[in-house]
Short mmCIF file of C-alpha atoms in Angstrom, two decimals:
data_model
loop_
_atom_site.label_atom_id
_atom_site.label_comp_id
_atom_site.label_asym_id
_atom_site.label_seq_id
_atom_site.Cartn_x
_atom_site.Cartn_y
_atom_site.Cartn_z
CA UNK A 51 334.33 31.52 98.79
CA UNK A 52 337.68 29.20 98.98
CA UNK A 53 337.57 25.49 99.91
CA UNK A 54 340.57 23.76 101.14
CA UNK A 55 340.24 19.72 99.63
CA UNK A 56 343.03 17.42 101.36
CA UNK A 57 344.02 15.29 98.82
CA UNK A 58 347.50 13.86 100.19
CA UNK A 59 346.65 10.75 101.86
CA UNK A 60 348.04 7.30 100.20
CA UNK A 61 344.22 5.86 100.83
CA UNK A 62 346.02 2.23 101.59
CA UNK A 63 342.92 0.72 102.47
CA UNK A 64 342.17 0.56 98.47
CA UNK A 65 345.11 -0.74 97.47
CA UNK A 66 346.09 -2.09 94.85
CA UNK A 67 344.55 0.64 93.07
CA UNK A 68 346.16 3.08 95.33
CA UNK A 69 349.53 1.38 94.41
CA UNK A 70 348.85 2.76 90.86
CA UNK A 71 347.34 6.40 91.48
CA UNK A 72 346.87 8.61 94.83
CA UNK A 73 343.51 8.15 96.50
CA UNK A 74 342.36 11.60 95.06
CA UNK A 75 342.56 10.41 91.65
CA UNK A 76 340.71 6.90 92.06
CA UNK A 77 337.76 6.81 89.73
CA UNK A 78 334.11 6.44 91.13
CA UNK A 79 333.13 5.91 86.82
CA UNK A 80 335.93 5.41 83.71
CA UNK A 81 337.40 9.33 83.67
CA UNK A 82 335.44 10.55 87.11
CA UNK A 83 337.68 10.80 89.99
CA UNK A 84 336.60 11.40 93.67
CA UNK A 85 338.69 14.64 93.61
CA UNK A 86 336.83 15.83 90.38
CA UNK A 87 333.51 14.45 92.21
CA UNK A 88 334.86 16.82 95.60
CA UNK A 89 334.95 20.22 93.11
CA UNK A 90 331.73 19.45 91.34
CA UNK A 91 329.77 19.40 94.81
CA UNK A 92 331.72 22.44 95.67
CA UNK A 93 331.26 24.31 92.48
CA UNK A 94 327.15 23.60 92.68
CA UNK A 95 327.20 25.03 95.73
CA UNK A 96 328.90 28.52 94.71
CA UNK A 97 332.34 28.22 95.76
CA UNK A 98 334.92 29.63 93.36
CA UNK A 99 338.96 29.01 94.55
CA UNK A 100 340.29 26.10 95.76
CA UNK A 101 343.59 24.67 97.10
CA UNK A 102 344.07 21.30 97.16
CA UNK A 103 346.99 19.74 99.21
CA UNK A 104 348.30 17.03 97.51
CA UNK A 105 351.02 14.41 99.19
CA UNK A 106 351.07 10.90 98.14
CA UNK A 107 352.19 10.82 94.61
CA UNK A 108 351.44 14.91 94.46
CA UNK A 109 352.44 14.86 90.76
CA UNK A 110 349.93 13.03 88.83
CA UNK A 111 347.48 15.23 91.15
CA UNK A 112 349.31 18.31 89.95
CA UNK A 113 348.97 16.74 86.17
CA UNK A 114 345.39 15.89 87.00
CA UNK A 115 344.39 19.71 87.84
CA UNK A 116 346.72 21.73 85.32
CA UNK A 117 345.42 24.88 83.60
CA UNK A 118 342.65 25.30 85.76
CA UNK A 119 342.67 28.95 86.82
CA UNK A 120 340.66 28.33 89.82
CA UNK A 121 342.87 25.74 91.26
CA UNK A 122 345.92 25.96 93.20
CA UNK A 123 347.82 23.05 94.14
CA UNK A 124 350.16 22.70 97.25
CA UNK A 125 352.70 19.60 97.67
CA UNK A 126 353.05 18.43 101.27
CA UNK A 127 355.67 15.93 101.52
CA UNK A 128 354.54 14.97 104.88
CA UNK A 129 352.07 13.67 104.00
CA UNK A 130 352.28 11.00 106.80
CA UNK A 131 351.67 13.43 109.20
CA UNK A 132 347.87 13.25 108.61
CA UNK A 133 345.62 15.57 107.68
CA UNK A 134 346.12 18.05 109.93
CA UNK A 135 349.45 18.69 108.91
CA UNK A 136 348.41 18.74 105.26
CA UNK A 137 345.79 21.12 105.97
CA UNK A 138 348.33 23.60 107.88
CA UNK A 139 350.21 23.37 104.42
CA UNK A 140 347.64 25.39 102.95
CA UNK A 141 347.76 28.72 105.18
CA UNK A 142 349.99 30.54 103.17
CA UNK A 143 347.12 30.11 100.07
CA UNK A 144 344.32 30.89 102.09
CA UNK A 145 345.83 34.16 103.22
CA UNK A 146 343.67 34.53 106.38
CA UNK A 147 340.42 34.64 104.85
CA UNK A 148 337.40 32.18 105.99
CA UNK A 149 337.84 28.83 104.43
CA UNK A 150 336.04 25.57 103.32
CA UNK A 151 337.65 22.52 104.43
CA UNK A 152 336.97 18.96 102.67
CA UNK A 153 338.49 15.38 102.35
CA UNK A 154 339.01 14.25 98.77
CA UNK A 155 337.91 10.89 99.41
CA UNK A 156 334.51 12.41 100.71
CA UNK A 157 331.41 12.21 98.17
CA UNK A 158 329.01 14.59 99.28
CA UNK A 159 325.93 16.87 98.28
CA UNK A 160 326.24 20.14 97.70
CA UNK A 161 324.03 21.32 100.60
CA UNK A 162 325.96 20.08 102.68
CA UNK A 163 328.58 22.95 101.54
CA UNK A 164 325.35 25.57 101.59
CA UNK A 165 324.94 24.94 105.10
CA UNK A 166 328.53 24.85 106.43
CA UNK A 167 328.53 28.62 104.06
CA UNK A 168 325.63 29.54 105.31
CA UNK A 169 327.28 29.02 109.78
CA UNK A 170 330.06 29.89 108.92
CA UNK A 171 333.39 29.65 111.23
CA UNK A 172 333.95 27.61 113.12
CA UNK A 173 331.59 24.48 112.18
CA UNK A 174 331.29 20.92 111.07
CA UNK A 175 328.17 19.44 109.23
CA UNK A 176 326.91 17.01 111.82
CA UNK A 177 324.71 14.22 110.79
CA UNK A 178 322.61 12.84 113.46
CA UNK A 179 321.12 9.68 111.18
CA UNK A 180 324.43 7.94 109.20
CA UNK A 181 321.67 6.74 106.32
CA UNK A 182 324.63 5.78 104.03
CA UNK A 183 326.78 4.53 106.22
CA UNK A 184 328.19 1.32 105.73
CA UNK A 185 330.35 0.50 109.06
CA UNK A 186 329.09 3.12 111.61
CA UNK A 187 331.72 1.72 114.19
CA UNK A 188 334.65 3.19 112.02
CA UNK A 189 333.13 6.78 111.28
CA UNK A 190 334.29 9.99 113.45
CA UNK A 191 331.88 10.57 116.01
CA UNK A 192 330.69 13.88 117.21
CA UNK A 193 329.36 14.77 120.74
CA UNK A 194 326.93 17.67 120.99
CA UNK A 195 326.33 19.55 123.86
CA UNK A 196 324.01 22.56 124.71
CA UNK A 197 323.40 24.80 122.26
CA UNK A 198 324.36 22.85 119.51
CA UNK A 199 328.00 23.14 120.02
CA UNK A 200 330.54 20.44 119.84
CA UNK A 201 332.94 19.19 122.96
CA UNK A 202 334.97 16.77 121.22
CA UNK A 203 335.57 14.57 118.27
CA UNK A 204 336.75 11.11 117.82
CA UNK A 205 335.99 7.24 116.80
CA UNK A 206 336.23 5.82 120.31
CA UNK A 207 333.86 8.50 122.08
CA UNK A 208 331.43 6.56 125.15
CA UNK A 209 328.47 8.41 123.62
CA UNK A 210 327.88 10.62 120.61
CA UNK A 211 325.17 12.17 118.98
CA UNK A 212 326.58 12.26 115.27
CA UNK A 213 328.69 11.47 112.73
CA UNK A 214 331.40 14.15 111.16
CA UNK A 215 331.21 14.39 107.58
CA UNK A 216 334.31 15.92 106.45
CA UNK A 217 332.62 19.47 105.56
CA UNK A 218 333.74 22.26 107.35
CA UNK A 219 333.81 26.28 107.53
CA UNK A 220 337.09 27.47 109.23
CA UNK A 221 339.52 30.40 109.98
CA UNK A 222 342.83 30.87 111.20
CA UNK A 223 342.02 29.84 114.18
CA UNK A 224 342.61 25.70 112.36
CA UNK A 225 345.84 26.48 111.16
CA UNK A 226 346.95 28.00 114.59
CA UNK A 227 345.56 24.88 116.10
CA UNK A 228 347.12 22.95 113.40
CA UNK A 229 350.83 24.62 114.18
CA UNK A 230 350.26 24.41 117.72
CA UNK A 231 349.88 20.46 118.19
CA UNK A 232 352.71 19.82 115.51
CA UNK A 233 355.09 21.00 117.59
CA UNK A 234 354.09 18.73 120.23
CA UNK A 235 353.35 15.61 118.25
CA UNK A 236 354.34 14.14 115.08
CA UNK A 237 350.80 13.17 113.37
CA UNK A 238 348.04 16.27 113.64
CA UNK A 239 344.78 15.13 112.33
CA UNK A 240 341.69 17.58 111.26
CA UNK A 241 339.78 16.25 114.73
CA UNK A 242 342.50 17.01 116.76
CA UNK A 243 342.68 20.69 115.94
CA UNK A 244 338.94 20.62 116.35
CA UNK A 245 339.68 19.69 120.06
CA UNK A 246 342.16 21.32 120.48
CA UNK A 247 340.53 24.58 119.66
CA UNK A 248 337.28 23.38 122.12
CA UNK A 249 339.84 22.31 124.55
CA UNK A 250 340.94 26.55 124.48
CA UNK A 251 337.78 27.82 124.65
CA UNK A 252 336.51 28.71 120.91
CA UNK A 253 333.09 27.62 120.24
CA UNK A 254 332.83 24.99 117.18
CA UNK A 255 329.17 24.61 115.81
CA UNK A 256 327.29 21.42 115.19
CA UNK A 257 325.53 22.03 111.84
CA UNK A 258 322.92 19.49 110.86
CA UNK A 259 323.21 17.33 107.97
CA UNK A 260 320.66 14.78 108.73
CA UNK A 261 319.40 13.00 105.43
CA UNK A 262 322.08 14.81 103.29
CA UNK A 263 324.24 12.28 100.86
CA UNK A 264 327.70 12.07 101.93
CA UNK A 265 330.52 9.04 102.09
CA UNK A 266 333.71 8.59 103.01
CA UNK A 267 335.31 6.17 100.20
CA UNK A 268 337.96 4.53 102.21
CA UNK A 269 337.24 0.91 101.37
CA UNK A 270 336.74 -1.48 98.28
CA UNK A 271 333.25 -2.01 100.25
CA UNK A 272 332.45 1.72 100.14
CA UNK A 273 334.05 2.49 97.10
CA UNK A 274 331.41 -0.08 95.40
CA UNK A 275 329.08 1.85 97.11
CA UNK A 276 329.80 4.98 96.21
CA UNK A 277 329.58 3.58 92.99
CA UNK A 278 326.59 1.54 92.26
CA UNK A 279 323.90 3.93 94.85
CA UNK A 280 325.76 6.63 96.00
CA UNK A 281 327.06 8.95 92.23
CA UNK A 282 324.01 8.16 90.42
CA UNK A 283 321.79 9.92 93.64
CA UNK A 284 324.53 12.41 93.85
CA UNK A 285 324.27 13.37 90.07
CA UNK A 286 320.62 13.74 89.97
CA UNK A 287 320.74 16.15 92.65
CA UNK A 288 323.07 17.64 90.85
CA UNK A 289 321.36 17.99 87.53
CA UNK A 290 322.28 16.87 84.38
CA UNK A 291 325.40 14.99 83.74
CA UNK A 292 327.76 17.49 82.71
#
């Protein structure tokens, strides 16, 4: 299996550290970075090749991952453009097979991975709880309709009935969505091409993830977090420290 990690974003949020090193590369514990956290989680949970699209200061990411085999980085100088956009730069590397897609600055188990594997394209792990959420009003919402399938994404939504956690299973079908909307508009983020796709007619599965450890480490609030309750649960349910 191949995961896509987006790993381009400047992450200005956590500056000043983020004026030293790209948010990828900012360490949860002296020499543990979230992007080394990002392929741990995937690794437990079987997946083998990964691209990473790097953006923001894409050479000390490229410095970060050299020699590794099972790695392949891709630059996207855009990286304004969102995520999206970075995640269209990886469609020559995936090759048209099924895909993983994650955000670098996401901590997460590694069931969720199993279960977005296990669905299959298209999905998002949905969790219906946010237990480790810190500021609920600032996570992507999901709304859920019959049958367990999604109708839209977004952080304003009037209702919802979960929270997106960055974990995905994908196809082609992304990066089409992903080529389509940049040529109408100059920013393309990951929830757009979700509606987008909804918005044509392709079903997108709602997987649960209720009670499963994830975080997205976009503050000096959550990064503290992630530090000081969220690695040392994540690493025991990961086994041993390696």
């Amino acid at each position: 299996m191949l995961a896509v990690i987006l790993a381009a974003g400047r992450g200005t949020r956590l500056a000043p550290i983020t004026n030293r090193v790209p948010k990828a590369l900012v360490e949860v514990r002296p020499g543990l970075t979230l992007l080394e956290l990002a392929l741990r989680s995937l690794r437990a949970a079987g997946v083998e090749e990964f691209v990473v699209v790097a953006g923001y200061m894409a050479r000390r990411v490229e410095e970060a991952l050299s020699g590794r085999e099972d790695v392949k980085v891709i630059r996207n100088p855009e990286y304004w453009r969102e995520n999206g956009f970075s995640m269209l730069k990886a469609r020559e590397a995936v090759g048209g097979r099924e895909f993983l897609l994650v955000m670098s600055d996401h901590v997460f188990e590694p069931e969720l991975v199993r279960r977005a594997m296990r669905a299959g394209p298209l999905c998002l792990c949905v969790d219906r709880e946010g237990r480790y959420l810190l500021d609920p009003g600032e996570a992507t919402k999901v709304q859920v309709g019959p049958g367990g399938l999604i109708e839209r994404l977004g952080k304003r939504l009037p209702s919802w009935q979960g929270y997106d956690t960055g974990v995905f299973a994908c196809n082609e079908l992304m990066f089409w969505a992903a080529e389509e909307l940049a040529k109408r508009s100059f920013a393309v983020s990951v929830s757009d091409c979700v509606n987008f796709l909804i918005s044509r007619g392709h079903p997108f599965k709602a997987v649960d993830a209720s009670g499963l450890l994830w975080l997205d480490v976009d503050t000096h609030e959550a990064l503290r977090h992630a530090r000081e309750a969220i690695l040392p649960e994540l690493e025991r349910r990961l086994g041993a420290r390696p």
